[in-house]
Tab-separated table of C-alpha atoms in Angstrom:
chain	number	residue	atom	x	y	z
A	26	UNK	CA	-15.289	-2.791	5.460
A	27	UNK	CA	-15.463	-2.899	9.267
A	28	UNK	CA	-12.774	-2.687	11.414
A	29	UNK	CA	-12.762	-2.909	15.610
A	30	UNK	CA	-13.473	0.907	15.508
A	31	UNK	CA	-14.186	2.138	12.425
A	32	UNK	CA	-16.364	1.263	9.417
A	33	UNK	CA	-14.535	2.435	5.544
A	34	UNK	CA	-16.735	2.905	2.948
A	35	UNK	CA	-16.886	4.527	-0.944
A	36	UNK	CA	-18.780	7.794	-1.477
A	37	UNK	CA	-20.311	7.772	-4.252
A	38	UNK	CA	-20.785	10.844	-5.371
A	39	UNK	CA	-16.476	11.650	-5.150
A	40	UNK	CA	-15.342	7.745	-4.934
A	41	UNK	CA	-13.289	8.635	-2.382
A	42	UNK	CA	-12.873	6.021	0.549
A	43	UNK	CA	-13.911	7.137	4.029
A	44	UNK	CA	-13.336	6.699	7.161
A	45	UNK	CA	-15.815	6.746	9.990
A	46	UNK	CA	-15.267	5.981	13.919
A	47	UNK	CA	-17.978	4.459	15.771
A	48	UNK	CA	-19.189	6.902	17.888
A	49	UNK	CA	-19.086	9.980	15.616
A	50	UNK	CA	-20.735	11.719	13.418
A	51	UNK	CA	-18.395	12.839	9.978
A	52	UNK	CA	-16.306	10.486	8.104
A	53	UNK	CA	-13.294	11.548	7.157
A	54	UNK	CA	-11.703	10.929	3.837
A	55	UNK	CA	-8.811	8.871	3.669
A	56	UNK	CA	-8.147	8.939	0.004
A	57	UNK	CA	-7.499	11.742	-2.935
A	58	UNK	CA	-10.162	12.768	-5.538
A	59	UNK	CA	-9.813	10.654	-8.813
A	60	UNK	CA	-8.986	6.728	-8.640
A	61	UNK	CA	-11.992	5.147	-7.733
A	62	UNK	CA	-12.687	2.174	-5.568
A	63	UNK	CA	-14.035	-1.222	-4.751
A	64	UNK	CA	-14.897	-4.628	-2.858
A	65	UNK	CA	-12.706	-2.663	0.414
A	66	UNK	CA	-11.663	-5.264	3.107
A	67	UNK	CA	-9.120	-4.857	6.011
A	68	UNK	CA	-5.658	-6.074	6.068
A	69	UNK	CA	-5.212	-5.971	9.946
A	70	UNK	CA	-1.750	-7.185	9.953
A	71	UNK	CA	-0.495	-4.638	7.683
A	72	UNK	CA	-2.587	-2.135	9.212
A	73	UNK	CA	-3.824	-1.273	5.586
A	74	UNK	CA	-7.178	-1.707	3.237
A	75	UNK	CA	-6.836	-4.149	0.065
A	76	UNK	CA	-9.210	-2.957	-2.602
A	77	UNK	CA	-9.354	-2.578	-6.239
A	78	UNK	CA	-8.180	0.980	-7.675
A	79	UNK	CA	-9.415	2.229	-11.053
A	80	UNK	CA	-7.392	4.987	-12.479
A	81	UNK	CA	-9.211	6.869	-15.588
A	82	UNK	CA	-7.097	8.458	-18.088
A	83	UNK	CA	-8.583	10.289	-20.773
A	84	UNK	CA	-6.531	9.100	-23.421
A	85	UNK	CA	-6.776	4.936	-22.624
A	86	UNK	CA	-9.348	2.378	-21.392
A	87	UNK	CA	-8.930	2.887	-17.341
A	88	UNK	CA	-6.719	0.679	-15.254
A	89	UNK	CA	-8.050	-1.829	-13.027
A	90	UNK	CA	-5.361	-3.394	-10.334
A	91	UNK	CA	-5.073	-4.096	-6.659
A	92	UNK	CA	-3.797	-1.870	-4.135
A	93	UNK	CA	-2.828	-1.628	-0.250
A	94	UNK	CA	-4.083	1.782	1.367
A	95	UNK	CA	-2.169	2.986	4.261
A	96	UNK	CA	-4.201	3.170	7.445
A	97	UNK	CA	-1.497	5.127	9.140
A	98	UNK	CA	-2.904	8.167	10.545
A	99	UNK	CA	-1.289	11.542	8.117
A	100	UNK	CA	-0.013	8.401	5.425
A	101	UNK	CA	-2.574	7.947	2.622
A	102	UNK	CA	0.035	6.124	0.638
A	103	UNK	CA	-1.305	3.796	-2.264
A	104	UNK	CA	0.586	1.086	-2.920
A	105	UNK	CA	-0.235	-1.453	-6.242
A	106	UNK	CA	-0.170	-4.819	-5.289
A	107	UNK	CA	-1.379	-6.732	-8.645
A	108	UNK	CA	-1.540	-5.301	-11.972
A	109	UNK	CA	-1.732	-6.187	-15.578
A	110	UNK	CA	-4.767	-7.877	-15.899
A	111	UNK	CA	-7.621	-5.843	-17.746
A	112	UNK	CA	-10.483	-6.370	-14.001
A	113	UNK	CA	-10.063	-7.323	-10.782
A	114	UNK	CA	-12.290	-8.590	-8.417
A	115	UNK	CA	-13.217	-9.952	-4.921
A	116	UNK	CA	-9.767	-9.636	-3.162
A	117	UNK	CA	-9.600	-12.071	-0.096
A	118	UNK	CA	-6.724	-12.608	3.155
A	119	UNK	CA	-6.732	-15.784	4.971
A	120	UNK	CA	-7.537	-15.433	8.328
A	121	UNK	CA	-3.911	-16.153	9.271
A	122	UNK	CA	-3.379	-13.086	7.397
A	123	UNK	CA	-0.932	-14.989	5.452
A	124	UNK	CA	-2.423	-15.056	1.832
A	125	UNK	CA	-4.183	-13.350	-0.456
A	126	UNK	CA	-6.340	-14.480	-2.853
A	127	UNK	CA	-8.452	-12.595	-6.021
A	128	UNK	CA	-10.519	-12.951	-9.572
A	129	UNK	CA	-8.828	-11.544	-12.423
A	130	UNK	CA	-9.709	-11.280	-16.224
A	131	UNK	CA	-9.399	-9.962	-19.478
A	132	UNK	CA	-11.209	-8.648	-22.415
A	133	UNK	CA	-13.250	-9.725	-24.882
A	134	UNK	CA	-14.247	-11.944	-21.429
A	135	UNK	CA	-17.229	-10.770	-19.131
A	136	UNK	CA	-16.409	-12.347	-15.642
A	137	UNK	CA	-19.517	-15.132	-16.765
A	138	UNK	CA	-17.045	-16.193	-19.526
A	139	UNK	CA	-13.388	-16.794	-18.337
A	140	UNK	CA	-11.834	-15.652	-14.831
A	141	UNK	CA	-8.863	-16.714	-13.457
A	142	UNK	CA	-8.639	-17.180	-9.167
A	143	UNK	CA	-5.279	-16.441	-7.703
A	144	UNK	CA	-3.416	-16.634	-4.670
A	145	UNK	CA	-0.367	-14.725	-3.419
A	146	UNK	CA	1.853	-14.853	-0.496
A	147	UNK	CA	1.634	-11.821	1.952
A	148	UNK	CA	5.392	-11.050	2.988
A	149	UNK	CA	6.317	-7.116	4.059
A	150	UNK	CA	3.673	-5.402	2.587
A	151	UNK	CA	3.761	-6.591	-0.919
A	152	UNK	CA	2.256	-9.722	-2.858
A	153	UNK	CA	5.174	-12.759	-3.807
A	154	UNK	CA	4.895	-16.057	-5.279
A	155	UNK	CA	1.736	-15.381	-7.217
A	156	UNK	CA	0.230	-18.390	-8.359
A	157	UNK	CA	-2.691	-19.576	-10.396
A	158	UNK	CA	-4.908	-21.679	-8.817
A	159	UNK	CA	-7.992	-22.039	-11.258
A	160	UNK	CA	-8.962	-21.052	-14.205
A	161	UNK	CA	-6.980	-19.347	-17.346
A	162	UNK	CA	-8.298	-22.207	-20.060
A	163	UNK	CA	-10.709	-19.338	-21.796
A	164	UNK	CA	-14.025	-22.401	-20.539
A	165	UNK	CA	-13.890	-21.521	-16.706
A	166	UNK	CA	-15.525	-18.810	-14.826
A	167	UNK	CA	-15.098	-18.415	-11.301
A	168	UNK	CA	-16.337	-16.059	-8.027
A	169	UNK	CA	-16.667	-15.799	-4.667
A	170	UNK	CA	-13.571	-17.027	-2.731
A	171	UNK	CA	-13.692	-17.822	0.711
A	172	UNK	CA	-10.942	-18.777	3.161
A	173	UNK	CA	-12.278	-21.112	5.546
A	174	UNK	CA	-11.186	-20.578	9.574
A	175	UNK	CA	-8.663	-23.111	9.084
A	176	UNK	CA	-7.370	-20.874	6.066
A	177	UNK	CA	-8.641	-23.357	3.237
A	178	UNK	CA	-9.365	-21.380	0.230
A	179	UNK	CA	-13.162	-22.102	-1.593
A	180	UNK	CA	-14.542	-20.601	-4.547
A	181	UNK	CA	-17.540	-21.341	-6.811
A	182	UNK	CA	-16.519	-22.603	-10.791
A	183	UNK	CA	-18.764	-23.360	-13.710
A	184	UNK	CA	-15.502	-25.926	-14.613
A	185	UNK	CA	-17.819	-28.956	-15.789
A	186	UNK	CA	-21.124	-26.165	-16.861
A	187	UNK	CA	-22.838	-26.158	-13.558
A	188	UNK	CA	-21.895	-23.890	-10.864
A	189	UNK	CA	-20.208	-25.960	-7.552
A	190	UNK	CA	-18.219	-25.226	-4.767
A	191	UNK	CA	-14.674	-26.562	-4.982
A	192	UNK	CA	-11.364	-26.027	-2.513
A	193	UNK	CA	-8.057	-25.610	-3.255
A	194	UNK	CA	-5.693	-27.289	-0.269
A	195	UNK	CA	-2.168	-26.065	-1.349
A	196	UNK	CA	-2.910	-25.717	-4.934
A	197	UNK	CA	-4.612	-28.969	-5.329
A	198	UNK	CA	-8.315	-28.796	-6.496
A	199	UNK	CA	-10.947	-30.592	-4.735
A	200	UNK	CA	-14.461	-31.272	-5.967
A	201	UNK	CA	-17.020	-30.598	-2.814
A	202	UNK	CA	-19.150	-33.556	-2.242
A	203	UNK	CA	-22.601	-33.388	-3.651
């Protein structure tokens, strides 16, 4: 993920999440050793990164969720956003910086069988009025959202067995013109 003056990026040899200014040499890690982490992008607002965590436990199936990741210098708090779901994926903000938007699903589903897109209000740091916006029948798959610059949320679906592009305007589903 880029940022005005920095780039932030998963090692992969520690999956820890780095930080490195332009203009230097050594990134610096901004993250402790163990959850691991993905699809990073930069919630300038809140000053923070949105990515998705996995925690491993020996004793379960790891935890897949959401988080916010402090980009306060000395504050490497990690906050979960969204949780419960069994994967995450592609975690989006509006340009207005407003809304967030993400793929979830669940086992026995690969993300080619069922996902679910979803869209949450951004309001002090945390994630309210969750809603689903596609998806969730067990015959939909879905990937890629996109915010448009006039913060219109699109996203591919397999909804009648062909991949298309289709918007959502305020929960409302629109078919793209062919």
């Amino acid at each position: 993920a880029l940022s005005e003056n920095s780039i932030y990026f998963v090692n992969a040899s520690d999956q820890r999440i780095y930080q490195q200014q332009f203009g230097t040499t050594t990134p610096v890690a901004i993250t402790e050793s163990g959850p691991r982490f993905a699809d990073l992008i930069i919630d300038s607002v809140n000053h923070r990164l949105i990515a998705v965590c996995e925690q491993h436990d020996e004793t379960t199936e790891p935890e897949n969720y959401l988080v916010g990741i402090s980009l306060a210098a000395g504050n490497m708090q990690i906050t979960p956003l969204a949780r419960g779901a069994d994967f995450y994926a592609y975690p989006r903000i509006s340009p207005a910086g407003k809304s967030l938007c993400w793929i979830e699903w669940n086992h026995p589903n690969m993300p080619w069988d069922s996902t679910q897109l979803w869209q949450a209000d951004i309001h002090n740091h945390c994630l309210e009025n969750k809603r689903l916006i596609a998806g969730g029948d067990g015959l939909e798959a879905i990937f890629q959202p996109q915010w448009s610059p006039d913060n219109r949320l699109y996203y591919v679906s397999d909804r009648n067995n062909w991949w298309n592009i289709y918007s959502a305007d305020h929960g409302v589903i629109v078919d793209m013109p062919a």
